[in-house]
Amino acid sequence: MNHLNNPESDPKLPMEDLLKGSSGFVIPENYMEQVPDSIINQIRLDNKFDESQNELFKLPANYFEEFPNRILNKIESGQIPESLQQNPFKVPENYFNNTIQNILEKTSNSESKVVVKTNFKQVWSYAATACVLLVISWLGFRLYSDPKPVDYFSNITEDELLEYVSTYAVDFDQSSLASVINEEEINSLEIMDDDIDDETSDLLIQILE
């Protein structure tokens, strides 16, 4: 509370000693009268600065209209800068002659290893298909290579059959006939005598055929 009662202990602001007089804070003499003139002078200075900046970016009269002619005149007079006289797309000497050799050297030094992957699923499918084709081929070969049954009676005439039956008919009995004809046909045959008539011979020929 001592600093409230003691004014000398209060902190001082900058420039306070200059502005503070014996009667307190004062302003310079005729300050208010000079304020308008000071503002006007500052505005004039700002305008002059803007005008000087505009002069820097001001182009001469007919600049763009005369621009192509000025360039042509400089080219004809040889006043082109050295940087523009050089070809910007120039390649090193013997560049294209050594290109193939450089490519071959890089490719030979960096040989890539080829990894062969075996697709077992595809291999199994090929093997199964081959087995099926092999079985079908074997069955077809067996089917067409087996000999056809020979018909031994195709070359025997009817007269020869009649002669054979009449000659060896005595050797036929009911048990022998039962091996080639059924029971109903046996019952229909009434073989009572040793001699077989012509009707029985015809029936036997039909059965044997």
PDB file of C-alpha atoms in Angstrom:
ATOM      1  CA  MET A   1       0.000   0.000   0.000  1.00  0.00           C
ATOM      2  CA  ASN A   2       3.023   2.301   0.288  1.00  0.00           C
ATOM      3  CA  HIS A   3       3.308   2.710  -3.481  1.00  0.00           C
ATOM      4  CA  LEU A   4      -0.254   4.036  -3.645  1.00  0.00           C
ATOM      5  CA  ASN A   5       0.529   6.771  -1.156  1.00  0.00           C
ATOM      6  CA  ASN A   6       3.936   7.529  -2.658  1.00  0.00           C
ATOM      7  CA  PRO A   7       3.648   8.863  -6.257  1.00  0.00           C
ATOM      8  CA  GLU A   8       7.408   8.756  -6.756  1.00  0.00           C
ATOM      9  CA  SER A   9       7.370   4.970  -6.474  1.00  0.00           C
ATOM     10  CA  ASP A  10       5.087   4.558  -9.567  1.00  0.00           C
ATOM     11  CA  PRO A  11       6.782   3.144 -12.718  1.00  0.00           C
ATOM     12  CA  LYS A  12       7.460   5.712 -15.412  1.00  0.00           C
ATOM     13  CA  LEU A  13       6.493   5.313 -19.038  1.00  0.00           C
ATOM     14  CA  PRO A  14       8.982   6.019 -21.858  1.00  0.00           C
ATOM     15  CA  MET A  15       9.098   9.611 -23.063  1.00  0.00           C
ATOM     16  CA  GLU A  16       7.210  10.569 -19.949  1.00  0.00           C
ATOM     17  CA  ASP A  17       9.942  12.898 -18.796  1.00  0.00           C
ATOM     18  CA  LEU A  18       9.989  14.640 -22.153  1.00  0.00           C
ATOM     19  CA  LEU A  19       6.260  15.197 -22.357  1.00  0.00           C
ATOM     20  CA  LYS A  20       5.666  15.909 -18.739  1.00  0.00           C
ATOM     21  CA  GLY A  21       6.210  19.473 -17.717  1.00  0.00           C
ATOM     22  CA  SER A  22       5.791  21.303 -14.525  1.00  0.00           C
ATOM     23  CA  SER A  23       2.066  21.496 -15.092  1.00  0.00           C
ATOM     24  CA  GLY A  24       1.648  17.899 -16.303  1.00  0.00           C
ATOM     25  CA  PHE A  25       1.524  16.476 -19.862  1.00  0.00           C
ATOM     26  CA  VAL A  26       1.885  19.135 -22.573  1.00  0.00           C
ATOM     27  CA  ILE A  27       1.962  19.167 -26.403  1.00  0.00           C
ATOM     28  CA  PRO A  28       4.386  21.098 -28.597  1.00  0.00           C
ATOM     29  CA  GLU A  29       3.635  24.687 -29.387  1.00  0.00           C
ATOM     30  CA  ASN A  30       1.332  25.214 -32.425  1.00  0.00           C
ATOM     31  CA  TYR A  31       0.961  21.444 -32.767  1.00  0.00           C
ATOM     32  CA  MET A  32      -2.730  21.515 -33.596  1.00  0.00           C
ATOM     33  CA  GLU A  33      -2.241  24.206 -36.218  1.00  0.00           C
ATOM     34  CA  GLN A  34       0.478  22.183 -37.959  1.00  0.00           C
ATOM     35  CA  VAL A  35      -1.391  18.872 -38.000  1.00  0.00           C
ATOM     36  CA  PRO A  36      -3.303  19.500 -41.282  1.00  0.00           C
ATOM     37  CA  ASP A  37      -0.146  20.599 -43.085  1.00  0.00           C
ATOM     38  CA  SER A  38       1.732  17.543 -41.828  1.00  0.00           C
ATOM     39  CA  ILE A  39      -1.009  15.229 -43.105  1.00  0.00           C
ATOM     40  CA  ILE A  40      -1.077  16.888 -46.535  1.00  0.00           C
ATOM     41  CA  ASN A  41       2.709  16.679 -46.855  1.00  0.00           C
ATOM     42  CA  GLN A  42       2.623  12.975 -46.008  1.00  0.00           C
ATOM     43  CA  ILE A  43      -0.031  12.351 -48.654  1.00  0.00           C
ATOM     44  CA  ARG A  44       2.068  14.146 -51.255  1.00  0.00           C
ATOM     45  CA  LEU A  45       5.095  12.049 -50.398  1.00  0.00           C
ATOM     46  CA  ASP A  46       3.055   8.876 -50.771  1.00  0.00           C
ATOM     47  CA  ASN A  47       1.739   9.978 -54.164  1.00  0.00           C
ATOM     48  CA  LYS A  48       5.230  10.769 -55.406  1.00  0.00           C
ATOM     49  CA  PHE A  49       6.395   7.326 -54.315  1.00  0.00           C
ATOM     50  CA  ASP A  50       3.534   5.679 -56.196  1.00  0.00           C
ATOM     51  CA  GLU A  51       4.322   7.707 -59.311  1.00  0.00           C
ATOM     52  CA  SER A  52       7.977   6.675 -59.158  1.00  0.00           C
ATOM     53  CA  GLN A  53       6.936   3.028 -58.861  1.00  0.00           C
ATOM     54  CA  ASN A  54       4.644   3.364 -61.866  1.00  0.00           C
ATOM     55  CA  GLU A  55       7.481   4.833 -63.893  1.00  0.00           C
ATOM     56  CA  LEU A  56       9.498   1.663 -63.321  1.00  0.00           C
ATOM     57  CA  PHE A  57       6.877  -0.524 -65.056  1.00  0.00           C
ATOM     58  CA  LYS A  58       5.938   1.915 -67.785  1.00  0.00           C
ATOM     59  CA  LEU A  59       6.564   0.699 -71.355  1.00  0.00           C
ATOM     60  CA  PRO A  60       7.702   2.903 -74.185  1.00  0.00           C
ATOM     61  CA  ALA A  61       5.197   3.954 -76.802  1.00  0.00           C
ATOM     62  CA  ASN A  62       4.494   1.296 -79.507  1.00  0.00           C
ATOM     63  CA  TYR A  63       6.658  -1.237 -77.658  1.00  0.00           C
ATOM     64  CA  PHE A  64       4.796  -4.377 -78.748  1.00  0.00           C
ATOM     65  CA  GLU A  65       4.209  -3.105 -82.280  1.00  0.00           C
ATOM     66  CA  GLU A  66       7.948  -2.606 -82.838  1.00  0.00           C
ATOM     67  CA  PHE A  67       9.058  -5.701 -80.926  1.00  0.00           C
ATOM     68  CA  PRO A  68       9.352  -8.112 -83.924  1.00  0.00           C
ATOM     69  CA  ASN A  69      11.299  -5.549 -85.926  1.00  0.00           C
ATOM     70  CA  ARG A  70      13.757  -5.018 -83.096  1.00  0.00           C
ATOM     71  CA  ILE A  71      14.382  -8.764 -82.815  1.00  0.00           C
ATOM     72  CA  LEU A  72      14.985  -9.092 -86.569  1.00  0.00           C
ATOM     73  CA  ASN A  73      17.360  -6.142 -86.518  1.00  0.00           C
ATOM     74  CA  LYS A  74      19.396  -7.726 -83.716  1.00  0.00           C
ATOM     75  CA  ILE A  75      19.562 -11.046 -85.562  1.00  0.00           C
ATOM     76  CA  GLU A  76      20.745  -9.378 -88.781  1.00  0.00           C
ATOM     77  CA  SER A  77      23.286  -7.266 -86.967  1.00  0.00           C
ATOM     78  CA  GLY A  78      24.653 -10.258 -85.015  1.00  0.00           C
ATOM     79  CA  GLN A  79      23.752  -8.838 -81.624  1.00  0.00           C
ATOM     80  CA  ILE A  80      22.403 -12.189 -80.310  1.00  0.00           C
ATOM     81  CA  PRO A  81      23.656 -13.210 -76.850  1.00  0.00           C
ATOM     82  CA  GLU A  82      26.080 -16.127 -76.727  1.00  0.00           C
ATOM     83  CA  SER A  83      23.683 -18.127 -74.596  1.00  0.00           C
ATOM     84  CA  LEU A  84      21.149 -18.040 -77.432  1.00  0.00           C
ATOM     85  CA  GLN A  85      23.699 -18.803 -80.130  1.00  0.00           C
ATOM     86  CA  GLN A  86      24.427 -22.238 -78.647  1.00  0.00           C
ATOM     87  CA  ASN A  87      22.157 -25.182 -79.422  1.00  0.00           C
ATOM     88  CA  PRO A  88      20.364 -26.136 -76.179  1.00  0.00           C
ATOM     89  CA  PHE A  89      19.596 -29.637 -77.538  1.00  0.00           C
ATOM     90  CA  LYS A  90      23.184 -30.639 -78.196  1.00  0.00           C
ATOM     91  CA  VAL A  91      24.102 -34.230 -77.269  1.00  0.00           C
ATOM     92  CA  PRO A  92      27.553 -35.445 -76.241  1.00  0.00           C
ATOM     93  CA  GLU A  93      30.024 -36.447 -78.909  1.00  0.00           C
ATOM     94  CA  ASN A  94      29.623 -40.019 -80.262  1.00  0.00           C
ATOM     95  CA  TYR A  95      26.519 -40.428 -78.123  1.00  0.00           C
ATOM     96  CA  PHE A  96      24.515 -42.471 -80.612  1.00  0.00           C
ATOM     97  CA  ASN A  97      27.536 -44.523 -81.677  1.00  0.00           C
ATOM     98  CA  ASN A  98      28.106 -45.741 -78.128  1.00  0.00           C
ATOM     99  CA  THR A  99      24.450 -46.159 -77.166  1.00  0.00           C
ATOM    100  CA  ILE A 100      24.131 -49.776 -78.324  1.00  0.00           C
ATOM    101  CA  GLN A 101      27.379 -50.769 -76.623  1.00  0.00           C
ATOM    102  CA  ASN A 102      26.305 -49.172 -73.345  1.00  0.00           C
ATOM    103  CA  ILE A 103      22.963 -50.969 -73.424  1.00  0.00           C
ATOM    104  CA  LEU A 104      24.631 -54.331 -74.076  1.00  0.00           C
ATOM    105  CA  GLU A 105      27.056 -53.829 -71.209  1.00  0.00           C
ATOM    106  CA  LYS A 106      24.283 -52.976 -68.761  1.00  0.00           C
ATOM    107  CA  THR A 107      22.090 -55.890 -69.794  1.00  0.00           C
ATOM    108  CA  SER A 108      24.955 -58.415 -69.683  1.00  0.00           C
ATOM    109  CA  ASN A 109      25.999 -57.337 -66.198  1.00  0.00           C
ATOM    110  CA  SER A 110      22.495 -57.533 -64.769  1.00  0.00           C
ATOM    111  CA  GLU A 111      21.278 -60.966 -65.826  1.00  0.00           C
ATOM    112  CA  SER A 112      17.931 -61.760 -64.311  1.00  0.00           C
ATOM    113  CA  LYS A 113      17.237 -65.255 -63.031  1.00  0.00           C
ATOM    114  CA  VAL A 114      14.111 -66.834 -64.428  1.00  0.00           C
ATOM    115  CA  VAL A 115      12.155 -68.779 -61.828  1.00  0.00           C
ATOM    116  CA  VAL A 116      10.148 -71.603 -63.360  1.00  0.00           C
ATOM    117  CA  LYS A 117       7.056 -72.425 -61.369  1.00  0.00           C
ATOM    118  CA  THR A 118       5.454 -75.810 -61.887  1.00  0.00           C
ATOM    119  CA  ASN A 119       1.689 -75.853 -61.927  1.00  0.00           C
ATOM    120  CA  PHE A 120       0.951 -79.290 -60.448  1.00  0.00           C
ATOM    121  CA  LYS A 121      -2.777 -78.895 -60.926  1.00  0.00           C
ATOM    122  CA  GLN A 122      -2.321 -78.430 -64.657  1.00  0.00           C
ATOM    123  CA  VAL A 123       0.100 -81.388 -64.820  1.00  0.00           C
ATOM    124  CA  TRP A 124      -2.415 -83.667 -63.110  1.00  0.00           C
ATOM    125  CA  SER A 125      -5.153 -82.622 -65.529  1.00  0.00           C
ATOM    126  CA  TYR A 126      -2.905 -83.427 -68.515  1.00  0.00           C
ATOM    127  CA  ALA A 127      -1.987 -86.815 -67.010  1.00  0.00           C
ATOM    128  CA  ALA A 128      -5.641 -87.728 -66.396  1.00  0.00           C
ATOM    129  CA  THR A 129      -6.555 -86.771 -69.961  1.00  0.00           C
ATOM    130  CA  ALA A 130      -3.705 -88.880 -71.343  1.00  0.00           C
ATOM    131  CA  CYS A 131      -4.819 -91.911 -69.281  1.00  0.00           C
ATOM    132  CA  VAL A 132      -8.396 -91.627 -70.534  1.00  0.00           C
ATOM    133  CA  LEU A 133      -7.235 -91.408 -74.149  1.00  0.00           C
ATOM    134  CA  LEU A 134      -4.939 -94.412 -73.641  1.00  0.00           C
ATOM    135  CA  VAL A 135      -7.764 -96.571 -72.251  1.00  0.00           C
ATOM    136  CA  ILE A 136     -10.116 -95.586 -75.085  1.00  0.00           C
ATOM    137  CA  SER A 137      -7.440 -96.367 -77.674  1.00  0.00           C
ATOM    138  CA  TRP A 138      -6.719 -99.774 -76.111  1.00  0.00           C
ATOM    139  CA  LEU A 139     -10.422-100.714 -76.051  1.00  0.00           C
ATOM    140  CA  GLY A 140     -10.856 -99.641 -79.662  1.00  0.00           C
ATOM    141  CA  PHE A 141      -7.835-101.673 -80.714  1.00  0.00           C
ATOM    142  CA  ARG A 142      -9.157-104.776 -78.962  1.00  0.00           C
ATOM    143  CA  LEU A 143     -12.603-104.282 -80.469  1.00  0.00           C
ATOM    144  CA  TYR A 144     -11.404-104.054 -84.065  1.00  0.00           C
ATOM    145  CA  SER A 145      -8.539-106.559 -83.783  1.00  0.00           C
ATOM    146  CA  ASP A 146     -10.598-109.525 -82.451  1.00  0.00           C
ATOM    147  CA  PRO A 147     -11.386-112.004 -85.278  1.00  0.00           C
ATOM    148  CA  LYS A 148     -15.006-112.342 -86.270  1.00  0.00           C
ATOM    149  CA  PRO A 149     -16.708-115.686 -85.571  1.00  0.00           C
ATOM    150  CA  VAL A 150     -16.468-118.048 -88.539  1.00  0.00           C
ATOM    151  CA  ASP A 151     -19.687-119.522 -89.898  1.00  0.00           C
ATOM    152  CA  TYR A 152     -18.619-123.052 -90.743  1.00  0.00           C
ATOM    153  CA  PHE A 153     -22.000-123.931 -92.262  1.00  0.00           C
ATOM    154  CA  SER A 154     -21.910-121.140 -94.843  1.00  0.00           C
ATOM    155  CA  ASN A 155     -19.902-123.235 -97.294  1.00  0.00           C
ATOM    156  CA  ILE A 156     -21.987-126.474 -96.822  1.00  0.00           C
ATOM    157  CA  THR A 157     -24.792-127.118 -99.268  1.00  0.00           C
ATOM    158  CA  GLU A 158     -28.199-128.451 -98.380  1.00  0.00           C
ATOM    159  CA  ASP A 159     -27.577-131.736-100.178  1.00  0.00           C
ATOM    160  CA  GLU A 160     -24.463-132.348 -98.126  1.00  0.00           C
ATOM    161  CA  LEU A 161     -26.412-131.747 -94.915  1.00  0.00           C
ATOM    162  CA  LEU A 162     -29.137-134.192 -96.003  1.00  0.00           C
ATOM    163  CA  GLU A 163     -26.546-136.804 -96.831  1.00  0.00           C
ATOM    164  CA  TYR A 164     -24.854-136.320 -93.463  1.00  0.00           C
ATOM    165  CA  VAL A 165     -28.121-136.611 -91.544  1.00  0.00           C
ATOM    166  CA  SER A 166     -29.293-139.680 -93.422  1.00  0.00           C
ATOM    167  CA  THR A 167     -25.940-141.351 -92.858  1.00  0.00           C
ATOM    168  CA  TYR A 168     -25.440-140.587 -89.171  1.00  0.00           C
ATOM    169  CA  ALA A 169     -29.080-140.264 -88.055  1.00  0.00           C
ATOM    170  CA  VAL A 170     -28.938-143.723 -86.485  1.00  0.00           C
ATOM    171  CA  ASP A 171     -26.451-142.400 -83.906  1.00  0.00           C
ATOM    172  CA  PHE A 172     -28.910-139.739 -82.658  1.00  0.00           C
ATOM    173  CA  ASP A 173     -31.030-140.711 -79.679  1.00  0.00           C
ATOM    174  CA  GLN A 174     -33.334-138.696 -77.446  1.00  0.00           C
ATOM    175  CA  SER A 175     -30.528-137.604 -75.096  1.00  0.00           C
ATOM    176  CA  SER A 176     -28.449-136.343 -78.027  1.00  0.00           C
ATOM    177  CA  LEU A 177     -31.373-134.415 -79.474  1.00  0.00           C
ATOM    178  CA  ALA A 178     -32.156-132.926 -76.058  1.00  0.00           C
ATOM    179  CA  SER A 179     -28.834-131.080 -76.142  1.00  0.00           C
ATOM    180  CA  VAL A 180     -29.862-129.142 -79.245  1.00  0.00           C
ATOM    181  CA  ILE A 181     -33.682-128.917 -79.027  1.00  0.00           C
ATOM    182  CA  ASN A 182     -36.029-128.151 -76.167  1.00  0.00           C
ATOM    183  CA  GLU A 183     -38.478-130.484 -74.438  1.00  0.00           C
ATOM    184  CA  GLU A 184     -41.531-129.475 -76.482  1.00  0.00           C
ATOM    185  CA  GLU A 185     -39.772-130.279 -79.741  1.00  0.00           C
ATOM    186  CA  ILE A 186     -38.671-133.640 -78.325  1.00  0.00           C
ATOM    187  CA  ASN A 187     -42.251-134.533 -77.422  1.00  0.00           C
ATOM    188  CA  SER A 188     -43.418-133.574 -80.894  1.00  0.00           C
ATOM    189  CA  LEU A 189     -40.919-135.955 -82.428  1.00  0.00           C
ATOM    190  CA  GLU A 190     -42.076-139.510 -82.362  1.00  0.00           C
ATOM    191  CA  ILE A 191     -39.073-141.549 -83.160  1.00  0.00           C
ATOM    192  CA  MET A 192     -40.314-145.103 -83.001  1.00  0.00           C
ATOM    193  CA  ASP A 193     -38.244-146.739 -85.658  1.00  0.00           C
ATOM    194  CA  ASP A 194     -34.572-146.825 -86.456  1.00  0.00           C
ATOM    195  CA  ASP A 195     -35.194-145.343 -89.885  1.00  0.00           C
ATOM    196  CA  ILE A 196     -35.890-141.599 -90.044  1.00  0.00           C
ATOM    197  CA  ASP A 197     -38.254-140.430 -92.725  1.00  0.00           C
ATOM    198  CA  ASP A 198     -37.778-137.433 -94.960  1.00  0.00           C
ATOM    199  CA  GLU A 199     -39.950-135.137 -92.795  1.00  0.00           C
ATOM    200  CA  THR A 200     -37.781-135.721 -89.744  1.00  0.00           C
ATOM    201  CA  SER A 201     -34.658-135.060 -91.779  1.00  0.00           C
ATOM    202  CA  ASP A 202     -36.049-131.709 -92.947  1.00  0.00           C
ATOM    203  CA  LEU A 203     -36.842-130.740 -89.348  1.00  0.00           C
ATOM    204  CA  LEU A 204     -33.342-131.599 -88.172  1.00  0.00           C
ATOM    205  CA  ILE A 205     -31.847-129.571 -90.991  1.00  0.00           C
ATOM    206  CA  GLN A 206     -33.916-126.547 -89.951  1.00  0.00           C
ATOM    207  CA  ILE A 207     -32.798-126.934 -86.327  1.00  0.00           C
ATOM    208  CA  LEU A 208     -29.136-127.228 -87.238  1.00  0.00           C
ATOM    209  CA  GLU A 209     -29.371-124.166 -89.458  1.00  0.00           C
TER     210      GLU A 209
END
